[in-house]
Tab-separated table of C-alpha atoms in Angstrom:
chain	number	residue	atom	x	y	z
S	223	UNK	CA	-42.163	-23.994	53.838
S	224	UNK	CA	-43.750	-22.904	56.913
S	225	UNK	CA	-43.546	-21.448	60.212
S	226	UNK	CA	-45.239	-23.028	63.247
S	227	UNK	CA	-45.652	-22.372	67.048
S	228	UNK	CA	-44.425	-24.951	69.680
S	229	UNK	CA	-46.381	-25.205	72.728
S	230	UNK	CA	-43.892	-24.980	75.127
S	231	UNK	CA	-43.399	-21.822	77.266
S	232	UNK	CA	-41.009	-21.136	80.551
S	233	UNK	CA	-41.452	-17.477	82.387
S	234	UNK	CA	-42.276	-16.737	85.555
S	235	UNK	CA	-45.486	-19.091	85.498
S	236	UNK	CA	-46.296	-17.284	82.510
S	237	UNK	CA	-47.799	-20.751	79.891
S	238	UNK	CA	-49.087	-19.625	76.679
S	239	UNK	CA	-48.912	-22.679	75.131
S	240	UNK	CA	-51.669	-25.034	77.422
S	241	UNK	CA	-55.539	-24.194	76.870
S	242	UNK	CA	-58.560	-24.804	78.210
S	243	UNK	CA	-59.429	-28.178	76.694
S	244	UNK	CA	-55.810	-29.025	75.892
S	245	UNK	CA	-55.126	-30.632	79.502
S	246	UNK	CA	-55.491	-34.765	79.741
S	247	UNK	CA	-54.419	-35.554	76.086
S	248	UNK	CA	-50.978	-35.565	74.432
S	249	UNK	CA	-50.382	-32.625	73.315
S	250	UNK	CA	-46.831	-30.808	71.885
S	251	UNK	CA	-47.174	-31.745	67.799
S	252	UNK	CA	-44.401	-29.738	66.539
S	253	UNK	CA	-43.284	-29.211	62.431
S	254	UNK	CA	-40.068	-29.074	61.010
S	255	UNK	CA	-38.985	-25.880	59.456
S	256	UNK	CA	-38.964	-27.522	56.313
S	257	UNK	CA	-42.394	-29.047	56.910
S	258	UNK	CA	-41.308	-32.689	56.328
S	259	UNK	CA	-41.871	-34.046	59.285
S	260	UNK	CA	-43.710	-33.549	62.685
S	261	UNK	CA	-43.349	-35.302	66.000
S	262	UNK	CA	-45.856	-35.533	68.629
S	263	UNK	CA	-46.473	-37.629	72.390
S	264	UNK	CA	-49.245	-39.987	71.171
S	265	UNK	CA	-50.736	-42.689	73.217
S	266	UNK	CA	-52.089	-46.194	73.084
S	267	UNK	CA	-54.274	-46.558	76.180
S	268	UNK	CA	-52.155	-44.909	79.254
S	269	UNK	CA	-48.963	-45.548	77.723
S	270	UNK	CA	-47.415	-42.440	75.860
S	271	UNK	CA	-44.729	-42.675	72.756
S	272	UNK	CA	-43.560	-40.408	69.890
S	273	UNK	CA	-44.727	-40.387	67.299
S	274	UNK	CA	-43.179	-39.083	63.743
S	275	UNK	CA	-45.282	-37.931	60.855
S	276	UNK	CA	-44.015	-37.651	57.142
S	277	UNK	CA	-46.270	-34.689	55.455
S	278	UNK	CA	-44.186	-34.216	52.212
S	279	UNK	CA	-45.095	-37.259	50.301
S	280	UNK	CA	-47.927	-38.418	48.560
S	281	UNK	CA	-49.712	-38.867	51.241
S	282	UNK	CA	-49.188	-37.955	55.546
S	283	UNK	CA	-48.383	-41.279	57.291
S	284	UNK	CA	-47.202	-41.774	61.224
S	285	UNK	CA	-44.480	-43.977	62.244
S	286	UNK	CA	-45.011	-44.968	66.086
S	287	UNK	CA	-41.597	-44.964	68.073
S	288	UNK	CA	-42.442	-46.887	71.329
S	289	UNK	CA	-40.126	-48.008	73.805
S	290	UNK	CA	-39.821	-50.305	76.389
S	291	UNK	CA	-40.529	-47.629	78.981
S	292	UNK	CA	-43.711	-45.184	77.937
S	293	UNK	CA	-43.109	-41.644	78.308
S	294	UNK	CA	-43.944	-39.237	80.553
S	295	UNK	CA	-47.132	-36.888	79.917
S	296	UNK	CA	-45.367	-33.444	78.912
S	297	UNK	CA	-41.930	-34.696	77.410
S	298	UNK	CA	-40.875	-32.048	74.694
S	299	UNK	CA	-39.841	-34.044	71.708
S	300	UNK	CA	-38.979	-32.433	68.575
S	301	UNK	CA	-38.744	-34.023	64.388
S	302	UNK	CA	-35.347	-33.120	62.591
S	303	UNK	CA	-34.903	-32.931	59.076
S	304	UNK	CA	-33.894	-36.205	58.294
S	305	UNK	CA	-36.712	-38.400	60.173
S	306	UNK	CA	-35.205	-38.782	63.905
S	307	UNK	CA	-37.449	-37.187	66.348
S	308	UNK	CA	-35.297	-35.688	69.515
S	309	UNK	CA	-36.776	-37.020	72.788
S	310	UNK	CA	-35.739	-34.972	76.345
S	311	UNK	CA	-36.718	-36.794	79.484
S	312	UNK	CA	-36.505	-35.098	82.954
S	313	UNK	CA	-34.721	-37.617	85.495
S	314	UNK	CA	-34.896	-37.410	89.135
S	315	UNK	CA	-36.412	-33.519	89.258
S	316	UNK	CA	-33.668	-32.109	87.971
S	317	UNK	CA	-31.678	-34.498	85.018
S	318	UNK	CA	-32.565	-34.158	81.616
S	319	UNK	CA	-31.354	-36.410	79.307
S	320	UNK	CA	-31.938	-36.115	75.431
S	321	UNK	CA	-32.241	-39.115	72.608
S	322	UNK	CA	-33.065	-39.560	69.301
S	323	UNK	CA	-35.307	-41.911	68.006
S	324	UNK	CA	-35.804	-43.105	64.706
S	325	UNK	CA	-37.735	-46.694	63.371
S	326	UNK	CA	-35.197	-49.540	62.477
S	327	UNK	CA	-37.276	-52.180	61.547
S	328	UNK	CA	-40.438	-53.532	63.409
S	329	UNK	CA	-38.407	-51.748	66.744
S	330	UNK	CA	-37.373	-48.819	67.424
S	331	UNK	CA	-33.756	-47.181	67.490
S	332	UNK	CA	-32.403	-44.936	70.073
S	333	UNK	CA	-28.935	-42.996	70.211
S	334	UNK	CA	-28.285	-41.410	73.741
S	335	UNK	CA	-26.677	-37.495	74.010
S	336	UNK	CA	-26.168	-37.219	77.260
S	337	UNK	CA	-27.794	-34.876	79.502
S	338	UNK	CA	-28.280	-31.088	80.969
S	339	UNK	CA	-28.702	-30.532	84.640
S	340	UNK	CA	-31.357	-27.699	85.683
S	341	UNK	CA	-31.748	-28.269	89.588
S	342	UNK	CA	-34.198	-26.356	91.850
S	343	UNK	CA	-36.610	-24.560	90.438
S	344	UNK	CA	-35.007	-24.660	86.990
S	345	UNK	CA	-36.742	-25.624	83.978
S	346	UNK	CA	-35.923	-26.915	80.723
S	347	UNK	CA	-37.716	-26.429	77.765
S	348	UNK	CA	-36.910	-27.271	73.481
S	349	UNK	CA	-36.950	-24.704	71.544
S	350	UNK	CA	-38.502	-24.488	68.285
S	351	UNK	CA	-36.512	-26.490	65.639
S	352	UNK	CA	-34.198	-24.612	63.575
S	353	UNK	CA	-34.025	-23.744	59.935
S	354	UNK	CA	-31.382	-26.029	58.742
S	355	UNK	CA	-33.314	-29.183	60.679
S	356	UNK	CA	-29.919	-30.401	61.531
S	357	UNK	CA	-29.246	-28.624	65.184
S	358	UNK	CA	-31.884	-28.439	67.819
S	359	UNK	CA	-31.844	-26.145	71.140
S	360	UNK	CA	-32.931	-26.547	74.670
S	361	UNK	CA	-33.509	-23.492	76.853
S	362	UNK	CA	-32.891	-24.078	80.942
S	363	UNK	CA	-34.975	-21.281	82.889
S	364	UNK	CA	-33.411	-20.330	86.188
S	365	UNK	CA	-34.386	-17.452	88.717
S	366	UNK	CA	-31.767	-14.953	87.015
S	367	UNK	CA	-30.556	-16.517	84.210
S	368	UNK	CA	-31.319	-18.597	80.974
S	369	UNK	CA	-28.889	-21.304	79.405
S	370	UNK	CA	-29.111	-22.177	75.789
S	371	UNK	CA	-27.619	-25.735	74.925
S	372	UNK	CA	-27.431	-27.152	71.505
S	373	UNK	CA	-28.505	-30.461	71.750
S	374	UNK	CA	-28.087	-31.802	68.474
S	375	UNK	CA	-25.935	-31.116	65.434
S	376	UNK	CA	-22.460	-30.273	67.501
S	377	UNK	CA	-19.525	-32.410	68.425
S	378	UNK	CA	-19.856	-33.803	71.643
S	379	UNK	CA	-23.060	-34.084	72.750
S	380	UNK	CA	-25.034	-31.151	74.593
S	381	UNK	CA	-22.930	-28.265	74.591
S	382	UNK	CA	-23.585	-24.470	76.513
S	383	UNK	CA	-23.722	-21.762	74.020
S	384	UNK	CA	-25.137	-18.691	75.589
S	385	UNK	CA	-26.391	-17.031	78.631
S	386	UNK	CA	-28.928	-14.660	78.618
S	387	UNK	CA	-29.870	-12.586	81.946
S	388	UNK	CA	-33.311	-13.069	82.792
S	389	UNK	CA	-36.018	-15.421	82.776
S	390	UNK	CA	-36.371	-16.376	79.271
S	391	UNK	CA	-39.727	-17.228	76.899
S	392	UNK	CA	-41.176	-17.909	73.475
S	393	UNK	CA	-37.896	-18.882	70.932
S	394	UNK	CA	-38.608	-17.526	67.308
S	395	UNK	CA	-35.991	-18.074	64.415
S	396	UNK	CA	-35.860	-14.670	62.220
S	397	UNK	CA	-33.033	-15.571	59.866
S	398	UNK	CA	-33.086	-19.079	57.534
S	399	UNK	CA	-29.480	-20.206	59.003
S	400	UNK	CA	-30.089	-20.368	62.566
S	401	UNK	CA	-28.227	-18.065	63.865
S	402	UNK	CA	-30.646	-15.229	65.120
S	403	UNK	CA	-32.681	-16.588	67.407
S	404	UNK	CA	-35.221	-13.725	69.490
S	405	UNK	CA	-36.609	-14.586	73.067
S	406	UNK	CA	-39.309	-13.186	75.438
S	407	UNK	CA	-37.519	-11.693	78.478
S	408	UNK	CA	-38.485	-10.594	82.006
S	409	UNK	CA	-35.203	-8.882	83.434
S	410	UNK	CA	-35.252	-7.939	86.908
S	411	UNK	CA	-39.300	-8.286	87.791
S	412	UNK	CA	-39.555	-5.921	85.047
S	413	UNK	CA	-42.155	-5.948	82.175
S	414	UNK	CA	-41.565	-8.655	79.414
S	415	UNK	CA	-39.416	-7.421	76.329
S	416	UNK	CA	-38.081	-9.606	73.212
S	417	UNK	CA	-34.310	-9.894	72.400
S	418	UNK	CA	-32.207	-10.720	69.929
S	419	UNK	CA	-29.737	-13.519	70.961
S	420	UNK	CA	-27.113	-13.961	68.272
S	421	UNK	CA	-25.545	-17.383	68.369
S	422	UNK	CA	-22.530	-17.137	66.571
S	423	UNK	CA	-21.411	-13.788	69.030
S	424	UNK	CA	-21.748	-16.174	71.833
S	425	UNK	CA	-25.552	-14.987	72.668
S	426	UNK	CA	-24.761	-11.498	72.452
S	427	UNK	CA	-28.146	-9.344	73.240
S	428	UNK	CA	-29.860	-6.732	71.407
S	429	UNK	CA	-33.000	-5.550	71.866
S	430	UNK	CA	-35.977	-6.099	69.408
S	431	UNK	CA	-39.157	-4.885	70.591
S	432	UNK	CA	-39.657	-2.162	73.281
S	433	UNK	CA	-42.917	-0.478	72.377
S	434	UNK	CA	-43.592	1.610	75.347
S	435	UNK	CA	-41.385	1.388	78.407
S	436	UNK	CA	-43.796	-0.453	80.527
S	437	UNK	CA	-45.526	-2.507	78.265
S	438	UNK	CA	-45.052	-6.340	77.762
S	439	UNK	CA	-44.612	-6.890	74.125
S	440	UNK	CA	-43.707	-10.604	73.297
S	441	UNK	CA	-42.540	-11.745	69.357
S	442	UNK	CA	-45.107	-14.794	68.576
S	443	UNK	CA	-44.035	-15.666	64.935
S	444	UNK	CA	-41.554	-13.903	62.564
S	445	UNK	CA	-41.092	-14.894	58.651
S	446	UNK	CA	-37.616	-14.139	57.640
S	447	UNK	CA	-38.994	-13.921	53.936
S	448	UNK	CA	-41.168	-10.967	54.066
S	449	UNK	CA	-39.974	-9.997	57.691
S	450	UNK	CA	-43.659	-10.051	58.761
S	451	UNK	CA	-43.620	-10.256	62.823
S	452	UNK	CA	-46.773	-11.190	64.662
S	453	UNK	CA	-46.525	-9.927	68.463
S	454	UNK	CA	-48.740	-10.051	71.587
S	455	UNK	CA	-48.734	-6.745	73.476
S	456	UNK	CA	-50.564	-4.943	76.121
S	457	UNK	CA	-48.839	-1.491	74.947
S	458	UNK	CA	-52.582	-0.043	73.475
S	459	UNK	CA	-54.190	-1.160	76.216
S	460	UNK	CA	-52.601	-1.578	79.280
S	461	UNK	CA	-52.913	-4.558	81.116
S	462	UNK	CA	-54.714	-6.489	78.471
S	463	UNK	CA	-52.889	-8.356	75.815
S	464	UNK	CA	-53.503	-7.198	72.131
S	465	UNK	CA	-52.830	-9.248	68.469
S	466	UNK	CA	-50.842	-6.850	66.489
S	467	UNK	CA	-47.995	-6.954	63.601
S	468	UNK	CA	-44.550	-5.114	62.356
S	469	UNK	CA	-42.017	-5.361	59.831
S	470	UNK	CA	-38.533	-6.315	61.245
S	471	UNK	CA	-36.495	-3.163	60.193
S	472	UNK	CA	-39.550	-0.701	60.009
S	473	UNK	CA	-39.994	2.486	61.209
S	474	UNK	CA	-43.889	2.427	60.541
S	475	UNK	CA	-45.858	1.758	63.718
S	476	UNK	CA	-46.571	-1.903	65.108
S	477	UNK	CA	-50.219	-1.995	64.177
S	478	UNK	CA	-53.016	-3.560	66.186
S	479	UNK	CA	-55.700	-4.458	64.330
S	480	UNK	CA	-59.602	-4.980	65.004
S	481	UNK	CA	-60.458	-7.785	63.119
S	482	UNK	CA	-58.151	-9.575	65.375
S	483	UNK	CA	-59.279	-8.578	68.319
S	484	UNK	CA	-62.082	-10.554	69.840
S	485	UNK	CA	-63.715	-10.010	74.022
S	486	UNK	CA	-64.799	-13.832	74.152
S	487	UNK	CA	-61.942	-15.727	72.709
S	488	UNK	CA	-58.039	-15.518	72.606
S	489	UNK	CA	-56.747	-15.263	69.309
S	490	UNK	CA	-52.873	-16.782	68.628
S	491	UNK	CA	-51.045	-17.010	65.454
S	492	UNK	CA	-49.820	-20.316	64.423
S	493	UNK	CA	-48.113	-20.484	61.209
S	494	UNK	CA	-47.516	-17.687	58.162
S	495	UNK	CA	-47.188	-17.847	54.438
S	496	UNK	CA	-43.599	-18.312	53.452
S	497	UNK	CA	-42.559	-17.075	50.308
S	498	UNK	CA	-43.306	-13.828	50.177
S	499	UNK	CA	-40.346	-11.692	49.904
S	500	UNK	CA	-40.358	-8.188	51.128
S	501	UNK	CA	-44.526	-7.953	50.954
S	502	UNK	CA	-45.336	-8.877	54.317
S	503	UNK	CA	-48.669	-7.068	53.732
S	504	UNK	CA	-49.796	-10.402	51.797
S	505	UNK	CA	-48.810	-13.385	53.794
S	506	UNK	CA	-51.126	-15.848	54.997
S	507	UNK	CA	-51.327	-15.810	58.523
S	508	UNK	CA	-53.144	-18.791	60.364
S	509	UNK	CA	-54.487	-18.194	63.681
S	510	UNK	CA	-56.211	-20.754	66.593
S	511	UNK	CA	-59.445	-19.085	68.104
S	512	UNK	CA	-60.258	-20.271	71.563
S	513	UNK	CA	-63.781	-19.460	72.832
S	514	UNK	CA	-66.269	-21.191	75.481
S	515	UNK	CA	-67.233	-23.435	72.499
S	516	UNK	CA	-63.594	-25.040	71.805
S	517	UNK	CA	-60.506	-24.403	69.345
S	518	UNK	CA	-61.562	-22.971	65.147
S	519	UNK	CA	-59.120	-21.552	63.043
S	520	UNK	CA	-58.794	-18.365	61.368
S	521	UNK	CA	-57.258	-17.477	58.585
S	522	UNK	CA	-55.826	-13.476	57.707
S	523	UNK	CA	-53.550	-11.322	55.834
S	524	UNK	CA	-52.345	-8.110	56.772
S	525	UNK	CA	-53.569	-5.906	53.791
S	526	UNK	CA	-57.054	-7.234	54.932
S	527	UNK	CA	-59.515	-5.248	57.225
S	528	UNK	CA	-61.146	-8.653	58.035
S	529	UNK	CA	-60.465	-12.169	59.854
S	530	UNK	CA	-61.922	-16.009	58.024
S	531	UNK	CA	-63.193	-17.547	60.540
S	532	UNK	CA	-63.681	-21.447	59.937
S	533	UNK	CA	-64.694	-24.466	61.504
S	534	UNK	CA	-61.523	-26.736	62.592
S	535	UNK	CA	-61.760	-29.933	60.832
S	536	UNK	CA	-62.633	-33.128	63.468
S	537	UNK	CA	-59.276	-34.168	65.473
S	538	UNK	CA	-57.399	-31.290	64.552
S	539	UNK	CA	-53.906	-30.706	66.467
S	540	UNK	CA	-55.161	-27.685	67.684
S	541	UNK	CA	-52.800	-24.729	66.916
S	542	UNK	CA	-50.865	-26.510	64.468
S	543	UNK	CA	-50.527	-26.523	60.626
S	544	UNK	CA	-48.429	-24.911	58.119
S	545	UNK	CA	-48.480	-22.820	55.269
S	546	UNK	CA	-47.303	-23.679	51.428
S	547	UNK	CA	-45.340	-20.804	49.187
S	548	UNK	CA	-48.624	-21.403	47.124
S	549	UNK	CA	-50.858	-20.359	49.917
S	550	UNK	CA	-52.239	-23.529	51.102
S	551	UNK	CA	-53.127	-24.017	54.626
S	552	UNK	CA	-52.383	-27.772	55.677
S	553	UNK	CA	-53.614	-28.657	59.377
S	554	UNK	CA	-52.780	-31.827	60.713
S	555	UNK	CA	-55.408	-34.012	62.570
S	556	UNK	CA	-55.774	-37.300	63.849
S	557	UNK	CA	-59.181	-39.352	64.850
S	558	UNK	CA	-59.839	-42.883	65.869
S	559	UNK	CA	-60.027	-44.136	62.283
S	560	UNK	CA	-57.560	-41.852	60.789
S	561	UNK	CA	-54.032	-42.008	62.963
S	562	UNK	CA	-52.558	-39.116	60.741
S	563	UNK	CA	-54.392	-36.394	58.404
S	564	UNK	CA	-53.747	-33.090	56.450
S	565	UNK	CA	-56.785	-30.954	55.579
S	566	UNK	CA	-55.826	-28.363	52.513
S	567	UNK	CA	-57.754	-24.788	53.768
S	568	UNK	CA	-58.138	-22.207	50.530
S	569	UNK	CA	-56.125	-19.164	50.633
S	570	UNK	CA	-57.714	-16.251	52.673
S	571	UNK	CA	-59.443	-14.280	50.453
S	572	UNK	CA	-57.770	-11.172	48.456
S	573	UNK	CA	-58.376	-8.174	49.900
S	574	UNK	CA	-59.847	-5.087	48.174
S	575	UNK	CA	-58.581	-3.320	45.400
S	576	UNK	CA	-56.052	-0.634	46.366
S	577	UNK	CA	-56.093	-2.546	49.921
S	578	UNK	CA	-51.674	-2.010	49.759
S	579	UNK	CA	-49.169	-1.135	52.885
S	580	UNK	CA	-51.030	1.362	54.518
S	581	UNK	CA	-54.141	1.090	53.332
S	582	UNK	CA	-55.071	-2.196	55.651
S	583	UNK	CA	-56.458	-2.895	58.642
S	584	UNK	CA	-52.929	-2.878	60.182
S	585	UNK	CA	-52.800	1.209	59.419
S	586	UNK	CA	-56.068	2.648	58.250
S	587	UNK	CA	-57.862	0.644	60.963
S	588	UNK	CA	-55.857	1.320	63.987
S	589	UNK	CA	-52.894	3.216	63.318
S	590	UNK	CA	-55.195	6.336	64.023
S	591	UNK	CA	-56.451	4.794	67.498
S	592	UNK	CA	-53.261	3.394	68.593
S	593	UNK	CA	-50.275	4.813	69.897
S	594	UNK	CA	-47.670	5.610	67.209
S	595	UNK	CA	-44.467	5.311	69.422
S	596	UNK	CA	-45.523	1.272	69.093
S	597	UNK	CA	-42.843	-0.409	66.996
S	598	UNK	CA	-40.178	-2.153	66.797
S	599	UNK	CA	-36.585	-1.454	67.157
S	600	UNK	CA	-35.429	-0.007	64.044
S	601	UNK	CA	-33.086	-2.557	62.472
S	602	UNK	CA	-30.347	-0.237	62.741
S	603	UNK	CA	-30.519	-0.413	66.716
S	604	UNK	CA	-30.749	-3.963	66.861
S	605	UNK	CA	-29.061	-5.427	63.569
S	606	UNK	CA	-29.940	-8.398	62.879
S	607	UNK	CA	-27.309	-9.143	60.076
S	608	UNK	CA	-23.844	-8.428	61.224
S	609	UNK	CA	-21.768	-6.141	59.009
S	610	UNK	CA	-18.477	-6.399	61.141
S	611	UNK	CA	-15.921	-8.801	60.539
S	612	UNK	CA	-16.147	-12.179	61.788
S	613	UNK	CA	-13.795	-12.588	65.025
């Protein structure tokens, strides 16, 4: 039903995740794939908890899921598809140990998996959940090398299932089993590039983006439906990050568009229309807009040459929400008299007549201005479906 970002980023000291206005609260609200459930750190005075919210009934409602000892301020916890909410605590500077949580009765229940070690100046960080809600991922950083552990949904607790050389960002699922899984990578000092890690080759690597040899292009949000892919790059102008979008396979050029770019605010996509099979040109895209004045929302398609712009409604999550198939925008929000809140946002609006794939922003707009060698990898370099016998 949707896809969202998490705000948790690893790289070099690189954080997208943490703005200006973000620091001192709980923070980390995170959706399942299925948009069922959510989990967040909330907090009643100092001490911190999790928190799960159910968003596909009737009506949103939060289940708190203290413990005898609070949390820390930053743990990553994560909502799986059947109510538990996936804890991972950091123990003596270089432990972490993960649990689930889930309410049994006026307490609450937790079931220890063990833990991952990431010593020094390793970090560990969850990744985003994963399609089938069942199996979560954690991601340890080190100087040269990043880990990927499944945490949940193996046999025997947290279990190694790739390596990846470099220091490793970002996480973005682009298939609806969970087994393609691309990353932001710095190799070597060298600029920032997203890979394919397949999971079931034992994290075999294939490039994904590479727009111009120096640039740093990083995948933000992918929707395996219509294969829309929403990427940050400094490739059209170097040394400054731009908003721009592809089609995973493509051989059209990764198109940076105007509307989305904006000199007093940073502009981040958040969650896209699912749904919308092979016409990525008409998915709802939601983006977070943060300027001097604090966190709005915006609201864009591809086929459009313009951005919505709309006020965020009081105690929104910022950068959090999710799309339905019917092209309702539901962001979550939580004030002192309401503990847990959807807002429906309309649909952005259509745009023009004869407005199709490559008559949009995304090509009549900037195509012209921008350099055309930006793309992605054609599919055909870096397949994304394997055609070769399982072995």
């Amino acid at each position: 039903m949707t896809a969202c970002a998490i705000e948790t980023t690893v790289q070099n000291g690189d954080h997208h995740g943490v703005r200006p206005g973000d620091a001192g609260r709980p923070t980390g609200f995170t959706i399942t794939a299925n948009g069922a459930y959510a989990a967040r750190l909330a907090s009643a005075g100092d001490a911190l908890y999790a928190e799960r919210w159910t968003l596909d009934g009737p009506e949103p409602y939060a289940v708190p899921l203290p413990l005898a000892q609070p949390e820390e301020p930053g743990t990553p916890v994560l909502p799986l598809a059947d109510g538990r909410v996936l804890v991972a605590r950091r123990v003596d500077g270089r432990r972490n140990t993960f649990s689930l949580l889930y309410p049994t009765g006026p307490a609450t229940g937790e079931l220890r998996l063990g833990s991952v070690d990431a010593p020094g100046s390793e970090r560990l960080a969850l990744l985003p959940p994963a399609p089938d809600g069942v199996r979560a991922y954690a991601m340890c950083v080190g100087p040269e090398t990043t880990t990927l552990w499944l945490v949940t949904g193996g046999t025997f607790g947290p279990e190694r299932v790739a390596e990846v050389p470099g220091r490793c960002s970002g996480g973005v699922w682009l298939d609806r089993t969970g087994r393609i899984l691309a990353l932001d990578r710095r190799l070597d000092g060298g600029p920032v590039k997203t890979v394919v890690v397949d999971l079931e080759r034992g994290g075999e690597v294939t490039p994904l983006l590479q727009i111009t040899e120096g640039s740093d292009d990083r995948l933000l949000l992918a929707d395996p439906d219509s294969g829309l892919l929403l990427i940050r790059s400094d490739a059209p102008s170097p040394g400054r990050d731009r908003l721009g979008w592809g089609v995973l396979g493509s051989l059209l050029p990764v198109r940076f568009p105007e509307c989305l770019r904006m000199d007093d605010a940073v502009v981040t996509p958040f969650a896209v229309q699912p749904g919308q099979a092979l016409v990525p040109e008409s998915c709802g895209v939601a983006l977070r807009i943060d300027g001097a004045g604090g966190s709005w929302v915006g609201t864009w398609q591809p086929a459009s040459r313009r951005m919505g712009q709309l006020a965020a409604p009081v105690g929104w999550l910022p950068g959090t929400g999710l799309w339905t198939p019917e092209g309702v925008l539901r962001l979550p929000y939580a004030t002192p008299g309401t503990s847990c809140g959807l807002v429906d946002v309309e649909a952005p609006p259509e745009p023009p007549p004869g407005a199709g794939p490559g008559q949009g922003a995304g090509a009549a707009g900037t195509a012209a201005e921008e350099p055309r060698v930006c793309r992605p990898v054609p599919l055909q370099q870096a397949p994304l479906t394997d055609r070769r016998p399982a072995g």
